[in-house]
XYZ file of C-alpha atoms in Angstrom:
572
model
C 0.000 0.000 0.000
C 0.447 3.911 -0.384
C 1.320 4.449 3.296
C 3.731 1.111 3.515
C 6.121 2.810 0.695
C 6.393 6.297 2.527
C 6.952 4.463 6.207
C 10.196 2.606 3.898
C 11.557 6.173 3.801
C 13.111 8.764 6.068
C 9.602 9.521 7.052
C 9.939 6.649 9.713
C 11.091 8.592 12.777
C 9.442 11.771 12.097
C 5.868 10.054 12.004
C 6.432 8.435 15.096
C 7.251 11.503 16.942
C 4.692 13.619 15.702
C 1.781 10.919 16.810
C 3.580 11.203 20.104
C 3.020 15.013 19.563
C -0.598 14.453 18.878
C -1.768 12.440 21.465
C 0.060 14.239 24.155
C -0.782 17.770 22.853
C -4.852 16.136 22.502
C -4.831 15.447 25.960
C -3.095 18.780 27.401
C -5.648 20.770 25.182
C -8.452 18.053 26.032
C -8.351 18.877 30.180
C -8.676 22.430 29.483
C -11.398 22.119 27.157
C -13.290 19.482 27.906
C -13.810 20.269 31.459
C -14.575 23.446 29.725
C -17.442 21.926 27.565
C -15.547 22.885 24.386
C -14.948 20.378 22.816
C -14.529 21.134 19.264
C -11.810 23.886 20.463
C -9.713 20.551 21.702
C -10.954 18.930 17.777
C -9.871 22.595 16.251
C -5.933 22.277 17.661
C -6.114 18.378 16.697
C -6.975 20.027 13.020
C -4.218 22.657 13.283
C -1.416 20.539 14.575
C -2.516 18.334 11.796
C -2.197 20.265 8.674
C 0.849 21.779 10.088
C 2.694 19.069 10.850
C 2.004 18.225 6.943
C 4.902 21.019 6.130
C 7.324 18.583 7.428
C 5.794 15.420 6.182
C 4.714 17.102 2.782
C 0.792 15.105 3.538
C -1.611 13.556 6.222
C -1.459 10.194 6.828
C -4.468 8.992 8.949
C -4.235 5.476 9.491
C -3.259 3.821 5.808
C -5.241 7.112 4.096
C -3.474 9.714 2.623
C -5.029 12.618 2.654
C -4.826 14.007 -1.470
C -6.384 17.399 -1.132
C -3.205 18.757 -0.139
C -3.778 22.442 -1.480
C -7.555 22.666 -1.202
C -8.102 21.127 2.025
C -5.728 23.252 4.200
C -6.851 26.299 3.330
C -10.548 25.302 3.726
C -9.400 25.220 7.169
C -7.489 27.556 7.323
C -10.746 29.856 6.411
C -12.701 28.157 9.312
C -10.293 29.028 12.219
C -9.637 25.150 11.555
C -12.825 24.620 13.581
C -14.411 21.103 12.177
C -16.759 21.223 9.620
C -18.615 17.792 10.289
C -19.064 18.329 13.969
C -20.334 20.245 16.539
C -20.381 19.693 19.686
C -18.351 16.468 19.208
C -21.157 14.808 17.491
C -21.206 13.829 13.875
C -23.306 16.147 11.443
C -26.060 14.359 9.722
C -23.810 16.376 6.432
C -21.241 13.633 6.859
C -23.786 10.977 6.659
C -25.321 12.570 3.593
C -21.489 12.278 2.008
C -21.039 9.085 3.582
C -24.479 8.028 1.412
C -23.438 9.553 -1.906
C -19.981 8.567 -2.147
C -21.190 4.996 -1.237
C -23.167 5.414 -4.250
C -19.846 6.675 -6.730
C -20.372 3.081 -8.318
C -23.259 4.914 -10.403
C -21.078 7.323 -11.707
C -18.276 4.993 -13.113
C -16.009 5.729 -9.481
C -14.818 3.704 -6.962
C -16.548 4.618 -3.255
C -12.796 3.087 -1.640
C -10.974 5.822 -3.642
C -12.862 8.185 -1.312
C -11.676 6.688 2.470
C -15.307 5.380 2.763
C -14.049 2.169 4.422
C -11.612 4.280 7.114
C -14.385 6.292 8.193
C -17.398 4.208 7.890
C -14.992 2.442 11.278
C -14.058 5.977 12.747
C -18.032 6.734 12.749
C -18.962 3.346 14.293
C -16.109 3.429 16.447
C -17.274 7.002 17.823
C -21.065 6.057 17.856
C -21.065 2.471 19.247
C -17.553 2.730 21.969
C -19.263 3.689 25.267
C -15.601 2.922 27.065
C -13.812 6.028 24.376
C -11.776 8.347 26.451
C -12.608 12.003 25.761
C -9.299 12.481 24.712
C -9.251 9.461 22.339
C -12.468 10.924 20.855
C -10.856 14.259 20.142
C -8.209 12.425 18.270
C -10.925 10.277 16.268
C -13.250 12.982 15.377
C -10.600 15.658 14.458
C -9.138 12.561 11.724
C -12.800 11.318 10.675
C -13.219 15.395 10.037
C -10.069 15.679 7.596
C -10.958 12.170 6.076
C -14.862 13.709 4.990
C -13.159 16.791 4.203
C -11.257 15.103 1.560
C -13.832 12.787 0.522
C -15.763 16.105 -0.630
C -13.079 17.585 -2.207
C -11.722 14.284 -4.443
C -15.237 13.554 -5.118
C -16.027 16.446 -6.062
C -13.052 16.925 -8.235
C -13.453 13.835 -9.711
C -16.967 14.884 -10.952
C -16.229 18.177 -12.567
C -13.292 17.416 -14.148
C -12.379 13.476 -14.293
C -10.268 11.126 -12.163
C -7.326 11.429 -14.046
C -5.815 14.320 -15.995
C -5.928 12.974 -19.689
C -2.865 15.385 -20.679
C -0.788 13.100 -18.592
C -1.526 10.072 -20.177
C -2.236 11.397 -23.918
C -0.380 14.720 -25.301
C -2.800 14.384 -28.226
C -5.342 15.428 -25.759
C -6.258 18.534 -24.784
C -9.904 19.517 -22.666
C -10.987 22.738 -21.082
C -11.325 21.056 -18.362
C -14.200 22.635 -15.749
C -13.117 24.807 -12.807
C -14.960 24.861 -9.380
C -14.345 26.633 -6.215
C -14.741 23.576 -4.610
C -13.691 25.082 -0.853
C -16.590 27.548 -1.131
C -18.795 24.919 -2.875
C -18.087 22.942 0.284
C -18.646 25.997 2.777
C -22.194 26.288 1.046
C -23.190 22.959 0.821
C -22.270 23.064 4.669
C -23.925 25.595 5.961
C -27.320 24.917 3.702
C -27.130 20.807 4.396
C -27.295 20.113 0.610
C -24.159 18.008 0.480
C -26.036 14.870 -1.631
C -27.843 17.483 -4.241
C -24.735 19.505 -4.049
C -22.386 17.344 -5.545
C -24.665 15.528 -7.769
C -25.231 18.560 -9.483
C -21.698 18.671 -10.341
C -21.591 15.843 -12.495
C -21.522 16.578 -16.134
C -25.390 17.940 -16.769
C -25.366 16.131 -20.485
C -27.889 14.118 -21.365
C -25.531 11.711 -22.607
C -23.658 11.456 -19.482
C -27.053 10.438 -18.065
C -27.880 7.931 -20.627
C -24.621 6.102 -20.431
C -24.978 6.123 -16.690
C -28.030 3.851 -17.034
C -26.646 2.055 -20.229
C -23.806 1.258 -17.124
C -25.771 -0.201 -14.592
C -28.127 -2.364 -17.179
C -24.606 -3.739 -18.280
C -23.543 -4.319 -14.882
C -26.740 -6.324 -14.361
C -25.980 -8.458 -17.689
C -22.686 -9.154 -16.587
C -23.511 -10.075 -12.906
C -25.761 -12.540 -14.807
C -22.987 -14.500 -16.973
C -23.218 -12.075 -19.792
C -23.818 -13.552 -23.297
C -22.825 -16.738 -25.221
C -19.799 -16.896 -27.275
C -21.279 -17.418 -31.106
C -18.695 -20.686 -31.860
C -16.052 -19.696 -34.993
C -17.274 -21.235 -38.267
C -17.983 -20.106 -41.925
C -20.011 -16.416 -42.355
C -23.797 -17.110 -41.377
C -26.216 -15.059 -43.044
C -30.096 -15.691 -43.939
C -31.404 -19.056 -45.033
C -28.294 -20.747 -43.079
C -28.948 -23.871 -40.785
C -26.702 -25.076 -38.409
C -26.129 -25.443 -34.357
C -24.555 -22.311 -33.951
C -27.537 -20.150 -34.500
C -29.700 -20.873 -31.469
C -26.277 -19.695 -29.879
C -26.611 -16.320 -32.099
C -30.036 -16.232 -31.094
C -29.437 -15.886 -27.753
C -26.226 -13.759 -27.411
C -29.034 -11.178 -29.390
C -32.056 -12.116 -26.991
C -29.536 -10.881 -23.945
C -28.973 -7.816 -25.548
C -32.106 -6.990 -26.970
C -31.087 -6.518 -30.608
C -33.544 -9.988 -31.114
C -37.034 -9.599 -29.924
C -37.971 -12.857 -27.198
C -38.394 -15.606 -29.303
C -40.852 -17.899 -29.530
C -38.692 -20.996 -30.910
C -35.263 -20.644 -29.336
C -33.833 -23.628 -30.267
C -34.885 -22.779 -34.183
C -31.837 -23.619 -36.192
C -32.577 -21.252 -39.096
C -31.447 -17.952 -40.270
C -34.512 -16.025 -40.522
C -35.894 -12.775 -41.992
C -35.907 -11.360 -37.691
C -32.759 -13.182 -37.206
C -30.991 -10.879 -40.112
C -32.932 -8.233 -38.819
C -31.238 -8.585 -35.033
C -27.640 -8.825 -36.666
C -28.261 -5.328 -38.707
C -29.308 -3.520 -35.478
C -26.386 -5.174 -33.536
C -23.848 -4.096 -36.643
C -25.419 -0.650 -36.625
C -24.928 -0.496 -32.604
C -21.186 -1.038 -33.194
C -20.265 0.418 -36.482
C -20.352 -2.523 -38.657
C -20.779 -2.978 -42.276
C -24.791 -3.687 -42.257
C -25.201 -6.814 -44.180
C -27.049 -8.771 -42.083
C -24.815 -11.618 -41.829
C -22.086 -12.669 -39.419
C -18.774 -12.777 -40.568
C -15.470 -12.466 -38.903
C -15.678 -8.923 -38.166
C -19.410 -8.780 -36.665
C -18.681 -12.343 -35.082
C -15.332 -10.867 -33.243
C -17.825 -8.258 -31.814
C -20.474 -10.556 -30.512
C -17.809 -12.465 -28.660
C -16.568 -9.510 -26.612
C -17.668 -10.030 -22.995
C -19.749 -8.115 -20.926
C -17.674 -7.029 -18.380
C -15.264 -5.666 -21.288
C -18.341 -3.726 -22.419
C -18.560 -2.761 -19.094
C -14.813 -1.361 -18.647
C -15.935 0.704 -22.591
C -18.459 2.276 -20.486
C -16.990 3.351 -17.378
C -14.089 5.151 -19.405
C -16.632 6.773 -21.798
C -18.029 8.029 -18.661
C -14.447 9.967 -17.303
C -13.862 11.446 -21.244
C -17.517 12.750 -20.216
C -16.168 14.695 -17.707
C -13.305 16.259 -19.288
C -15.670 17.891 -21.168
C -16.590 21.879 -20.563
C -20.672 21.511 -18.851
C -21.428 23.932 -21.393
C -20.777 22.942 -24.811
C -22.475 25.584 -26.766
C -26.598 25.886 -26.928
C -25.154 25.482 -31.231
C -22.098 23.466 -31.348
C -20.576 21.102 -33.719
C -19.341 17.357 -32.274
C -16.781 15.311 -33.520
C -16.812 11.662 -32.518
C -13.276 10.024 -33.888
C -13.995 6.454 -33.096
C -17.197 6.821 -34.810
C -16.121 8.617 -37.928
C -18.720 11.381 -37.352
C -20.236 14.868 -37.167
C -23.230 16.334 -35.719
C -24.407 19.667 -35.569
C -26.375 20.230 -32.561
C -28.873 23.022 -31.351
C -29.378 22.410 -27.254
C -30.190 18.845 -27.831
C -31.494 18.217 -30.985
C -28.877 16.913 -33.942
C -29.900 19.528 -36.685
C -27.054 18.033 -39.488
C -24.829 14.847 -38.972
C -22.276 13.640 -41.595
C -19.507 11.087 -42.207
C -16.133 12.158 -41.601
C -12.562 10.578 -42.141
C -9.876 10.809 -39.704
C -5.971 10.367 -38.835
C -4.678 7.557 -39.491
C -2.726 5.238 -36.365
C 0.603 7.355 -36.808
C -0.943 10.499 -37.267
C -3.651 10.897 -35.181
C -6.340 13.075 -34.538
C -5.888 14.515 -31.552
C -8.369 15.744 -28.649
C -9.755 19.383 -28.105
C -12.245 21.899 -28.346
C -12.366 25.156 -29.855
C -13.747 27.746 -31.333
C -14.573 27.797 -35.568
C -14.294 31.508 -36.565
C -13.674 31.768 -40.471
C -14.083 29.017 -43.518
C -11.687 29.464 -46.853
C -13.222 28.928 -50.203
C -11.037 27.597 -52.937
C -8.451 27.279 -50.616
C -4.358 26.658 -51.031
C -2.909 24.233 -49.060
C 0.619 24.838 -47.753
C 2.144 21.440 -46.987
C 3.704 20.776 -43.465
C 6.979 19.458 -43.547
C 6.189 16.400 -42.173
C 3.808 15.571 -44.915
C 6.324 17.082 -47.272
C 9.446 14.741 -46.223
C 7.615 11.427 -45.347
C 5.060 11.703 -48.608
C 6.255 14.119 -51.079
C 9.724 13.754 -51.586
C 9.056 9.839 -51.506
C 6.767 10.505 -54.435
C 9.149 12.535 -56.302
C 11.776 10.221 -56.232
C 9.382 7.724 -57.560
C 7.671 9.697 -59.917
C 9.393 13.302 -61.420
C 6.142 14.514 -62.376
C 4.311 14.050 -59.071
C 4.637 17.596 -58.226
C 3.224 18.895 -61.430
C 0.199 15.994 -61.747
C -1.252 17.228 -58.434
C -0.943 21.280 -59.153
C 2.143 22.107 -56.346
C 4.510 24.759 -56.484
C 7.546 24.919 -54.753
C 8.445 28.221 -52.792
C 12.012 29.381 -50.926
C 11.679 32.256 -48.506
C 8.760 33.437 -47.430
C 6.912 37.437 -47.549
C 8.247 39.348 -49.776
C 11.444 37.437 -50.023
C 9.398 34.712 -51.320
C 10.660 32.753 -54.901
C 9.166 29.964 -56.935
C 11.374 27.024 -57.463
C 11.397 25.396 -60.496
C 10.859 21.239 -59.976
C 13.245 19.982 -62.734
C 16.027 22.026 -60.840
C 16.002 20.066 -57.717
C 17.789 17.266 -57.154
C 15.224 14.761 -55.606
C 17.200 12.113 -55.816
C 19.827 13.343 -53.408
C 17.264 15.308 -51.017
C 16.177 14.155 -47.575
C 14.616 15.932 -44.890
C 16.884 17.337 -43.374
C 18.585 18.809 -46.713
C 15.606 19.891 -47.986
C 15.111 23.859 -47.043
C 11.943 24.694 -49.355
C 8.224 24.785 -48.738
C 5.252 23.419 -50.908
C 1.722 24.609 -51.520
C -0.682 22.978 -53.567
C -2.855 25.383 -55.822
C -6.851 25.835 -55.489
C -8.443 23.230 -57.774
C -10.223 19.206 -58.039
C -6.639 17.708 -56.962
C -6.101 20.404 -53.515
C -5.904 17.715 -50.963
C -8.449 20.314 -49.153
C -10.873 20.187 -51.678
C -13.179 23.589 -52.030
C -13.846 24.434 -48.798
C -11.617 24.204 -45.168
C -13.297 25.483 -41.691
C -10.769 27.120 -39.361
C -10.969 27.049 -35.453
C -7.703 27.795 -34.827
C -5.707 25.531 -32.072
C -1.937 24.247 -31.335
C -2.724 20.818 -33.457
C -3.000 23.108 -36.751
C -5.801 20.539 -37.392
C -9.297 21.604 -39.392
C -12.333 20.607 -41.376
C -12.112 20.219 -44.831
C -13.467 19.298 -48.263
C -11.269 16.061 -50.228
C -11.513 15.064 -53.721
C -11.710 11.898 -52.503
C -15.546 11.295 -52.044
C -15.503 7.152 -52.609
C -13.458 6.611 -49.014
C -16.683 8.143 -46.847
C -18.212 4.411 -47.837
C -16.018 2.493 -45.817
C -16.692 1.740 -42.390
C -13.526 2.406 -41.136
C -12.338 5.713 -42.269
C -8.619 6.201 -41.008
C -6.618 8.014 -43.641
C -6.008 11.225 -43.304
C -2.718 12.804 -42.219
C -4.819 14.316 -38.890
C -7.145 16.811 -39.919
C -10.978 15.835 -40.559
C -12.588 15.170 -43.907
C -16.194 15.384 -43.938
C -18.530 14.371 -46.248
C -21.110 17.462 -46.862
C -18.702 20.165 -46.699
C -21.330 22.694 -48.523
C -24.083 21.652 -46.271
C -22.082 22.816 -43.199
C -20.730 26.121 -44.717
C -24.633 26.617 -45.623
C -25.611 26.165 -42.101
C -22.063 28.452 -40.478
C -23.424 31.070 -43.010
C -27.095 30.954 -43.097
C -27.815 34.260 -41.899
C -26.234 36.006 -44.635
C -28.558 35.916 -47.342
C -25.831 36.655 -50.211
C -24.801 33.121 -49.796
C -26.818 30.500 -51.663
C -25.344 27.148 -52.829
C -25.270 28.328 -56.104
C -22.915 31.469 -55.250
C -20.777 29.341 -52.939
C -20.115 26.572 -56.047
C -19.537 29.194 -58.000
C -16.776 31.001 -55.473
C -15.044 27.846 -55.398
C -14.178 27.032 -58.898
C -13.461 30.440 -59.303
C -9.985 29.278 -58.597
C -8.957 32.228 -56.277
C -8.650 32.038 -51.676
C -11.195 33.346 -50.225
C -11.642 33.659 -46.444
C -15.451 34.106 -44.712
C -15.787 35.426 -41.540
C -18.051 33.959 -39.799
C -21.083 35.469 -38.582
C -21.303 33.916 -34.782
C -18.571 31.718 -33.324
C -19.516 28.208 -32.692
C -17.495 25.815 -30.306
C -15.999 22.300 -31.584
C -15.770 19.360 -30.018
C -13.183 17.350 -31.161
C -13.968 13.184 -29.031
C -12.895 10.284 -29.196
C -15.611 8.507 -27.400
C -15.916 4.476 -28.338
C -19.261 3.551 -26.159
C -22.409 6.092 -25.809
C -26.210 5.907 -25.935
C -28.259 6.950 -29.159
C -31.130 9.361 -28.807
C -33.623 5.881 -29.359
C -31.088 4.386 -26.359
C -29.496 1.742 -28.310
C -25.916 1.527 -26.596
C -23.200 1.906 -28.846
C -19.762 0.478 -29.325
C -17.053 1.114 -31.218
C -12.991 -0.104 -31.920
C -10.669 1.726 -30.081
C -8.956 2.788 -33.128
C -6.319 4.703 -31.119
C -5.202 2.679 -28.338
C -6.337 5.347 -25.993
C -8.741 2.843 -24.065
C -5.797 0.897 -22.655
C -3.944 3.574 -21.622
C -7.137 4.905 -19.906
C -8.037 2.095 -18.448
C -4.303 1.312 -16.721
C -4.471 4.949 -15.299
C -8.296 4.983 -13.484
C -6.986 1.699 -11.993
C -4.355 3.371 -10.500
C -5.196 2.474 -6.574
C -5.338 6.525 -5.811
C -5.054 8.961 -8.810
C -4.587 12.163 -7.244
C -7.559 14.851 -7.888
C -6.953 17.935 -10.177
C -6.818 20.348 -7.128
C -8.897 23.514 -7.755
């Protein structure tokens, strides 16, 4: 454990001594106070010595609990005159068994109730409540630690539902959240002094009707899983209508369990029927599969995931929920990676939705949101280098016309200092990256990798929407191949809704705009936040749960840092 690794350091000695400290100072302070009736002046010098004994120590240790809080909660105190805020007149506030409650109930939200000392002071309450033998100076000791313990339960809690368990910049550079930002220490003055503690920090869970719907999509997969989950279909050849064979009462029921098949009224039927193909197309639409209707390798591989593995999908789906801002936007635009999609939403309605294509496995699309404030028409596209060494020159050595086949120029210098290189007097066959000192843009036209239109919200990444002259890849299920940036598929549908309050632009003028052949940039008219997600389980507005391959990797890495035994809480 936590504690067992700091007592195997230099720590040893000085812990000792201080708990000497503590008990002896308890019971000098106790025989003034007590026999003074005061005894949450003896509990308020337990506090104090506490929290500054932790400049030494660098934390509390109560028991085996570390106390994590270690910015927030001190000053809390601090603001209090380190008076308790659980107790009064040594008895325990009903506040702290409101907490107590809720955080036993953190299993709802995708959290762990131990990550939140609910064990240690579920015994320091029973041991205060139910020991008629407790010495009034033992008590003081108790109550002061069981105060600090449900201090920090609030604040890690708390933190941990307005802005996620773990920091995802730590774990992914490729992702980057506004996360939300909370006063928790007045948040927790408030919800003291008004006795809202349960309604307090419920409400600072992410408001979303998403987050909500995945919460319940959590505990009915919980339930499945508790049960023995679902069959394993057995391998074998593709199955698909008119089939016979032993293997589809199996199918049958792995579909019954999850409701894609209606109950059945001849279970053991070996035949592929018409409401059999049915079930398989709403199970492939739940998890992004080519609809066919059939089960081949692909659909079969995701029947045979388990439930609590669908379980796991869930509870991280729920933590990228709240990295997220609580207000996206009453009009935003959201980007789900792992699905390959867009949607346009008003408050909660999906007014436009679209198929987009994404970065590839070595050049991801990263993680962020931000605001769109301009679109190009016709635009150029100016190369990065990467793209330029790994693709270009590669070409170029393979092919001498490359550059002129797909309408690039090559440029030295930049401003007014800029000068057009002519191809045939470069030396591609000697160039690499690091040799290579020019710059390439690709003119407006049907080969710019950008196609006619590109949206702009400008962020670190350098990564946008755009048009591509490659319309036949939005068929394919899975639609990894850009070099980071976003392809969608209805780029003039989008620009028609960014611009639809200025009546000079029709369809018809913006076609026309870009094949005229020259940049042009569009302000536009009200700022709209993006979304950029990567989200690979949520619940559709009809609340069929959705699933989807973690095309990234970013699952596992997730997944190894919530079970971390005590992530510490983004302090506020």
């Amino acid at each position: 454990m936590l504690f067992d690794k700091i007592i195997m350091k230099k720590y040893t000695l000085i812990i000792m001594l201080i708990s000497v400290l503590f008990f002896l100072g308890a019971i000098s302070t106790f025989s003034f106070d007590i026999n003074g009736g005061k005894i949450d002046n003896a509990i308020a010098e337990q506090i104090r010595n506490r929290i500054e004994s932790s400049a030494i120590l660098e934390t509390i240790i109560i028991g085996d609990e570390l106390v994590y809080a270690s910015m927030a909660l001190p000053v809390f105190y601090e603001r209090r005159g380190y008076y308790p805020g659980w107790i009064d007149s040594g008895m325990i506030l009903q506040q702290a068994d409101s907490l107590i409650g809720i955080i036993k109930l953190a299993g709802a939200e995708g959290l762990r109730p131990n990550d939140y000392h609910v064990a240690k002071i579920d015994s320091l309450v029973s041991t205060v409540r139910r020991s008629f033998r407790l010495s009034e100076a033992k008590k003081v000791i108790i109550l002061a630690d069981l105060d600090l313990l449900l201090t920090d339960a609030f604040l890690i809690y708390g933190s941990h539902l307005i802005s996620g368990k773990v920091n995802p910049v730590t774990i992914d550079p490729e992702w980057f959240t506004n996360l939300c930002e909370a006063d928790l220490i007045s948040i927790l003055d408030n919800a003291l002094t008004e006795n809202s503690i349960s309604s307090t920090l419920r409400n600072l869970a992410p408001p979303q009707a998403g987050y909500t719907l995945l919460k319940k999509a959590l505990r009915r997969y919980r339930a499945l899983d508790s049960q023995g989950g679902w069959p394993a279909v057995p391998e074998g050849p593709t199955l698909k209508k008119g089939d016979a064979g032993e293997r589809i009462p199996v199918l049958r029921q792995r579909l019954t369990i999850t409701g894609d098949l209606a109950e059945y009224s001849a279970p053991d039927s070996i035949l592929f029927d018409d409401s059999l193909e049915a079930a398989v197309k709403r199970f492939q639409n739940r998890h992004g599969l080519d609809i066919d209707g059939s089960v081949g390798k692909s659909t079969l591989a995701a029947l045979n995931v388990p439930a609590n593995q669908r379980v796991r999908q869930i509870l991280l789906n729920l933590e990228r929920w709240r990295w997220l801002p609580q207000d996206l936007g009453k009009r935003h635009i959201l980007i789900n990676i792992a699905n390959y999609e867009l949607d346009v939403n008003e408050d909660t309605v999906t007014v436009l939705t679209m198929r987009i294509i994404v970065g590839k496995t070595y050049r991801r699309t990263p993680v962020f949101s931000d605001k769109m404030t301009y679109l190009v028409l016709s635009p150029y596209w100016n190369i990065p280098a990467n793209i330029t060494s790994q693709d270009v020159i590669p070409m170029m050595k393979k092919n001498p016309e490359y550059i002129k086949e797909q309408n690039i120029k090559i440029f030295r210098g930049y401003g007014s200092e800029r000068v057009e290189i002519r191809p045939e007097s470069i030396d591609w066959a000697a160039l690499s990256p690091k040799k290579f000192d020019f710059w390439l843009r690709q003119e407006p036209g049907p080969k710019n990798a950008l196609g006619g239109i590109k949206f702009m919200f400008p962020n670190k990444f350098n990564v946008y929407l755009h048009d591509t002259p490659d319309k036949n890849l939005f068929s394919k299920s899975s639609r990894g191949f850009s070099s980071g940036c976003i392809r969608i598929e209805k780029p003039f549908d989008l620009a028609l809704y960014l611009l639809r309050n200025l009546p000079n632009w029709s369809r018809e003028e913006m076609i026309k705009a870009v094949n005229a052949g020259a940049e042009r940039t569009v302000p536009l008219p009200e700022q709209i936040p993006v979304h950029v997600l990567y989200w690979t389980a949520w619940v559709s507005p009809d609340g069929g749960v959705n699933f989807r391959e973690d095309i990234y990797n970013r699952d596992s890495v997730l997944s190894a840092a919530l079970n971390e035994e005590h992530p510490e809480p983004l302090e506020n």
